[in-house]
Amino acid sequence: MIAVYIIGSILAVGAIIAGMVLLHRKKQEPVAPNPPEETPKESARPAPKPHTKQPNPKKVRATLKDRPAPTDIFLIHLDAVLERNLSNPDLTVEQLTNEMAMGRTVFFIKLKNLTEMSPVEYIRETRIKKAAQLLEKDDLTIMEITYRVGMSDSRYFSKCFKNTYGVTPTEYRQQAKKQK
């Protein structure tokens, strides 16, 4: 059994030495250009076009017509994840980045570049916007809406709502009812 290990080790060392010798020889040999190989005409690829030529705008518009821009896809996916987790008062940025399948730093930078908000600010803003929708259409109490959007402190909720909309949740509901 020991003999097998010894032979295997000798072969491995020999292969390493042979590889090093080949690399050393290649470094010393002058590099000659390879002659062009002839390829059959069936498999010949056309030469690539130079990068200076502009693409045909009609073709680009036709292929991207119904597809949103990548930044929109990011925000659409983020909003869907937030909608699923909105009632969770313990939602963290780590949970959000895990569901978005992104690293925290990349997620933070991308969101900051698109919205000029940090993830915590974006979560809070989304919760306040959802609360405004619930205030307009539902007859839930302010406390029920507070819990439904994942905020557990009604004072903090009112403070954030007033900072965003300039009025308290109760005043917002009254104004919404007057407009109907």
mmCIF file of C-alpha atoms in Angstrom:
data_model
loop_
_atom_site.group_PDB
_atom_site.id
_atom_site.type_symbol
_atom_site.label_atom_id
_atom_site.label_comp_id
_atom_site.label_asym_id
_atom_site.label_seq_id
_atom_site.Cartn_x
_atom_site.Cartn_y
_atom_site.Cartn_z
ATOM 1 C CA MET A 1 0.000 0.000 0.000
ATOM 2 C CA ILE A 2 2.825 2.376 0.862
ATOM 3 C CA ALA A 3 4.470 1.584 -2.450
ATOM 4 C CA VAL A 4 1.370 2.844 -4.304
ATOM 5 C CA TYR A 5 1.545 6.177 -2.478
ATOM 6 C CA ILE A 6 5.253 6.516 -3.169
ATOM 7 C CA ILE A 7 4.804 5.758 -6.879
ATOM 8 C CA GLY A 8 1.893 8.187 -7.071
ATOM 9 C CA SER A 9 3.959 10.903 -5.415
ATOM 10 C CA ILE A 10 6.867 10.313 -7.784
ATOM 11 C CA LEU A 11 4.548 10.539 -10.787
ATOM 12 C CA ALA A 12 2.987 13.763 -9.471
ATOM 13 C CA VAL A 13 6.395 15.359 -8.878
ATOM 14 C CA GLY A 14 7.496 14.224 -12.343
ATOM 15 C CA ALA A 15 4.440 15.807 -13.934
ATOM 16 C CA ILE A 16 5.092 19.078 -12.119
ATOM 17 C CA ILE A 17 8.727 19.117 -13.211
ATOM 18 C CA ALA A 18 7.766 18.318 -16.816
ATOM 19 C CA GLY A 19 5.279 21.177 -16.786
ATOM 20 C CA MET A 20 7.866 23.574 -15.450
ATOM 21 C CA VAL A 21 10.374 22.511 -18.124
ATOM 22 C CA LEU A 22 7.800 23.107 -20.851
ATOM 23 C CA LEU A 23 6.994 26.561 -19.501
ATOM 24 C CA HIS A 24 10.699 27.399 -19.319
ATOM 25 C CA ARG A 25 11.250 26.293 -22.933
ATOM 26 C CA LYS A 26 8.279 28.328 -24.147
ATOM 27 C CA LYS A 27 9.671 31.442 -22.516
ATOM 28 C CA GLN A 28 13.023 31.002 -24.253
ATOM 29 C CA GLU A 29 11.703 30.222 -27.751
ATOM 30 C CA PRO A 30 11.036 33.198 -30.009
ATOM 31 C CA VAL A 31 7.366 33.656 -30.637
ATOM 32 C CA ALA A 32 6.512 33.218 -34.296
ATOM 33 C CA PRO A 33 3.142 34.211 -35.624
ATOM 34 C CA ASN A 34 0.861 31.278 -36.246
ATOM 35 C CA PRO A 35 0.070 30.698 -39.901
ATOM 36 C CA PRO A 36 -3.579 31.318 -40.657
ATOM 37 C CA GLU A 37 -5.529 28.122 -40.605
ATOM 38 C CA GLU A 38 -7.833 27.395 -43.458
ATOM 39 C CA THR A 39 -11.360 26.745 -42.327
ATOM 40 C CA PRO A 40 -14.107 25.199 -44.381
ATOM 41 C CA LYS A 41 -16.461 27.748 -45.882
ATOM 42 C CA GLU A 42 -19.481 26.271 -44.088
ATOM 43 C CA SER A 43 -18.083 27.096 -40.648
ATOM 44 C CA ALA A 44 -16.466 30.403 -41.567
ATOM 45 C CA ARG A 45 -17.768 33.288 -39.500
ATOM 46 C CA PRO A 46 -18.082 36.748 -40.932
ATOM 47 C CA ALA A 47 -15.588 39.268 -39.666
ATOM 48 C CA PRO A 48 -16.862 41.296 -36.717
ATOM 49 C CA LYS A 49 -18.106 44.770 -37.527
ATOM 50 C CA PRO A 50 -16.091 47.694 -36.197
ATOM 51 C CA HIS A 51 -17.416 49.277 -33.006
ATOM 52 C CA THR A 52 -17.614 52.735 -34.556
ATOM 53 C CA LYS A 53 -20.762 51.908 -36.495
ATOM 54 C CA GLN A 54 -23.980 52.774 -34.655
ATOM 55 C CA PRO A 55 -26.673 50.071 -34.307
ATOM 56 C CA ASN A 56 -29.892 50.404 -36.251
ATOM 57 C CA PRO A 57 -32.242 52.262 -33.843
ATOM 58 C CA LYS A 58 -35.359 50.675 -35.325
ATOM 59 C CA LYS A 59 -34.146 47.178 -34.443
ATOM 60 C CA VAL A 60 -33.171 48.213 -30.905
ATOM 61 C CA ARG A 61 -36.555 49.822 -30.248
ATOM 62 C CA ALA A 62 -38.393 46.827 -31.637
ATOM 63 C CA THR A 63 -36.632 44.383 -29.321
ATOM 64 C CA LEU A 64 -36.838 46.554 -26.196
ATOM 65 C CA LYS A 65 -40.314 47.914 -26.831
ATOM 66 C CA ASP A 66 -42.234 45.976 -24.182
ATOM 67 C CA ARG A 67 -39.363 45.292 -21.823
ATOM 68 C CA PRO A 68 -38.793 47.737 -18.936
ATOM 69 C CA ALA A 69 -35.343 49.162 -18.343
ATOM 70 C CA PRO A 70 -33.141 47.161 -15.962
ATOM 71 C CA THR A 71 -33.468 49.795 -13.258
ATOM 72 C CA ASP A 72 -37.235 49.502 -13.483
ATOM 73 C CA ILE A 73 -36.990 45.719 -13.128
ATOM 74 C CA PHE A 74 -34.944 46.192 -9.965
ATOM 75 C CA LEU A 75 -37.515 48.553 -8.447
ATOM 76 C CA ILE A 76 -40.453 46.390 -9.554
ATOM 77 C CA HIS A 77 -38.869 43.358 -7.909
ATOM 78 C CA LEU A 78 -38.027 45.364 -4.792
ATOM 79 C CA ASP A 79 -41.604 46.657 -4.497
ATOM 80 C CA ALA A 80 -42.969 43.117 -4.870
ATOM 81 C CA VAL A 81 -40.683 41.872 -2.090
ATOM 82 C CA LEU A 82 -41.697 44.800 0.111
ATOM 83 C CA GLU A 83 -45.395 44.202 -0.581
ATOM 84 C CA ARG A 84 -45.051 40.599 0.602
ATOM 85 C CA ASN A 85 -43.230 41.650 3.774
ATOM 86 C CA LEU A 86 -44.860 44.996 4.481
ATOM 87 C CA SER A 87 -46.791 43.895 7.568
ATOM 88 C CA ASN A 88 -43.624 42.506 9.179
ATOM 89 C CA PRO A 89 -42.460 45.102 11.724
ATOM 90 C CA ASP A 90 -39.128 43.276 12.086
ATOM 91 C CA LEU A 91 -38.211 43.515 8.401
ATOM 92 C CA THR A 92 -34.499 44.213 8.097
ATOM 93 C CA VAL A 93 -32.297 45.310 5.234
ATOM 94 C CA GLU A 94 -30.490 41.946 5.477
ATOM 95 C CA GLN A 95 -33.764 40.064 4.886
ATOM 96 C CA LEU A 96 -34.523 42.351 1.975
ATOM 97 C CA THR A 97 -31.118 41.862 0.369
ATOM 98 C CA ASN A 98 -31.401 38.090 0.816
ATOM 99 C CA GLU A 99 -34.751 38.045 -0.982
ATOM 100 C CA MET A 100 -33.345 40.283 -3.705
ATOM 101 C CA ALA A 101 -30.332 37.929 -4.010
ATOM 102 C CA MET A 102 -27.863 40.805 -3.736
ATOM 103 C CA GLY A 103 -25.093 41.813 -1.405
ATOM 104 C CA ARG A 104 -25.858 44.587 1.071
ATOM 105 C CA THR A 105 -23.351 47.033 -0.411
ATOM 106 C CA VAL A 106 -24.423 46.501 -4.023
ATOM 107 C CA PHE A 107 -28.088 46.762 -3.008
ATOM 108 C CA PHE A 108 -27.467 49.959 -1.048
ATOM 109 C CA ILE A 109 -25.515 51.616 -3.875
ATOM 110 C CA LYS A 110 -28.040 50.639 -6.557
ATOM 111 C CA LEU A 111 -31.032 51.824 -4.503
ATOM 112 C CA LYS A 112 -29.273 55.055 -3.522
ATOM 113 C CA ASN A 113 -28.417 55.795 -7.166
ATOM 114 C CA LEU A 114 -31.985 55.159 -8.340
ATOM 115 C CA THR A 115 -34.029 56.732 -5.550
ATOM 116 C CA GLU A 116 -31.574 58.855 -3.570
ATOM 117 C CA MET A 117 -32.811 57.013 -0.449
ATOM 118 C CA SER A 118 -31.214 54.481 1.831
ATOM 119 C CA PRO A 119 -32.915 51.083 2.176
ATOM 120 C CA VAL A 120 -34.373 52.035 5.558
ATOM 121 C CA GLU A 121 -35.784 55.282 4.127
ATOM 122 C CA TYR A 122 -37.212 53.413 1.120
ATOM 123 C CA ILE A 123 -38.924 50.844 3.362
ATOM 124 C CA ARG A 124 -40.399 53.617 5.512
ATOM 125 C CA GLU A 125 -41.537 55.576 2.445
ATOM 126 C CA THR A 126 -43.209 52.466 1.001
ATOM 127 C CA ARG A 127 -45.012 51.834 4.283
ATOM 128 C CA ILE A 128 -46.263 55.423 4.465
ATOM 129 C CA LYS A 129 -47.507 55.328 0.856
ATOM 130 C CA LYS A 130 -49.380 52.080 1.539
ATOM 131 C CA ALA A 131 -50.872 53.643 4.662
ATOM 132 C CA ALA A 132 -52.095 56.606 2.597
ATOM 133 C CA GLN A 133 -53.817 54.197 0.180
ATOM 134 C CA LEU A 134 -55.471 52.395 3.092
ATOM 135 C CA LEU A 135 -56.588 55.702 4.626
ATOM 136 C CA GLU A 136 -58.258 56.687 1.353
ATOM 137 C CA LYS A 137 -60.211 53.514 0.718
ATOM 138 C CA ASP A 138 -60.647 51.528 3.953
ATOM 139 C CA ASP A 139 -62.522 52.295 7.126
ATOM 140 C CA LEU A 140 -59.803 50.852 9.317
ATOM 141 C CA THR A 141 -58.689 52.728 12.398
ATOM 142 C CA ILE A 142 -55.341 54.524 12.349
ATOM 143 C CA MET A 143 -53.949 51.924 14.760
ATOM 144 C CA GLU A 144 -55.045 49.034 12.498
ATOM 145 C CA ILE A 145 -53.440 50.718 9.508
ATOM 146 C CA THR A 146 -50.280 51.292 11.559
ATOM 147 C CA TYR A 147 -50.004 47.575 12.274
ATOM 148 C CA ARG A 148 -51.002 46.569 8.749
ATOM 149 C CA VAL A 149 -48.094 48.516 7.246
ATOM 150 C CA GLY A 150 -45.627 46.995 9.716
ATOM 151 C CA MET A 151 -45.181 49.856 12.152
ATOM 152 C CA SER A 152 -45.831 49.117 15.808
ATOM 153 C CA ASP A 153 -45.664 52.635 17.266
ATOM 154 C CA SER A 154 -48.588 54.883 16.316
ATOM 155 C CA ARG A 155 -46.749 58.065 17.393
ATOM 156 C CA TYR A 156 -43.799 57.238 15.151
ATOM 157 C CA PHE A 157 -46.212 56.356 12.340
ATOM 158 C CA SER A 158 -48.008 59.718 12.679
ATOM 159 C CA LYS A 159 -44.698 61.572 12.776
ATOM 160 C CA CYS A 160 -43.424 59.850 9.611
ATOM 161 C CA PHE A 161 -46.776 60.343 7.869
ATOM 162 C CA LYS A 162 -46.805 64.055 8.693
ATOM 163 C CA ASN A 163 -43.208 64.444 7.476
ATOM 164 C CA THR A 164 -44.172 62.858 4.158
ATOM 165 C CA TYR A 165 -47.629 64.350 3.494
ATOM 166 C CA GLY A 166 -47.615 67.480 5.665
ATOM 167 C CA VAL A 167 -50.769 66.438 7.544
ATOM 168 C CA THR A 168 -51.617 63.872 10.197
ATOM 169 C CA PRO A 169 -53.235 60.579 9.125
ATOM 170 C CA THR A 170 -56.593 61.729 10.507
ATOM 171 C CA GLU A 171 -56.455 65.020 8.553
ATOM 172 C CA TYR A 172 -55.407 63.086 5.422
ATOM 173 C CA ARG A 173 -58.425 60.785 5.767
ATOM 174 C CA GLN A 174 -60.778 63.755 6.205
ATOM 175 C CA GLN A 175 -59.368 65.483 3.112
ATOM 176 C CA ALA A 176 -59.711 62.257 1.093
ATOM 177 C CA LYS A 177 -63.367 61.910 2.124
ATOM 178 C CA LYS A 178 -64.096 65.540 1.153
ATOM 179 C CA GLN A 179 -62.617 64.990 -2.321
ATOM 180 C CA LYS A 180 -64.914 62.018 -2.954
#
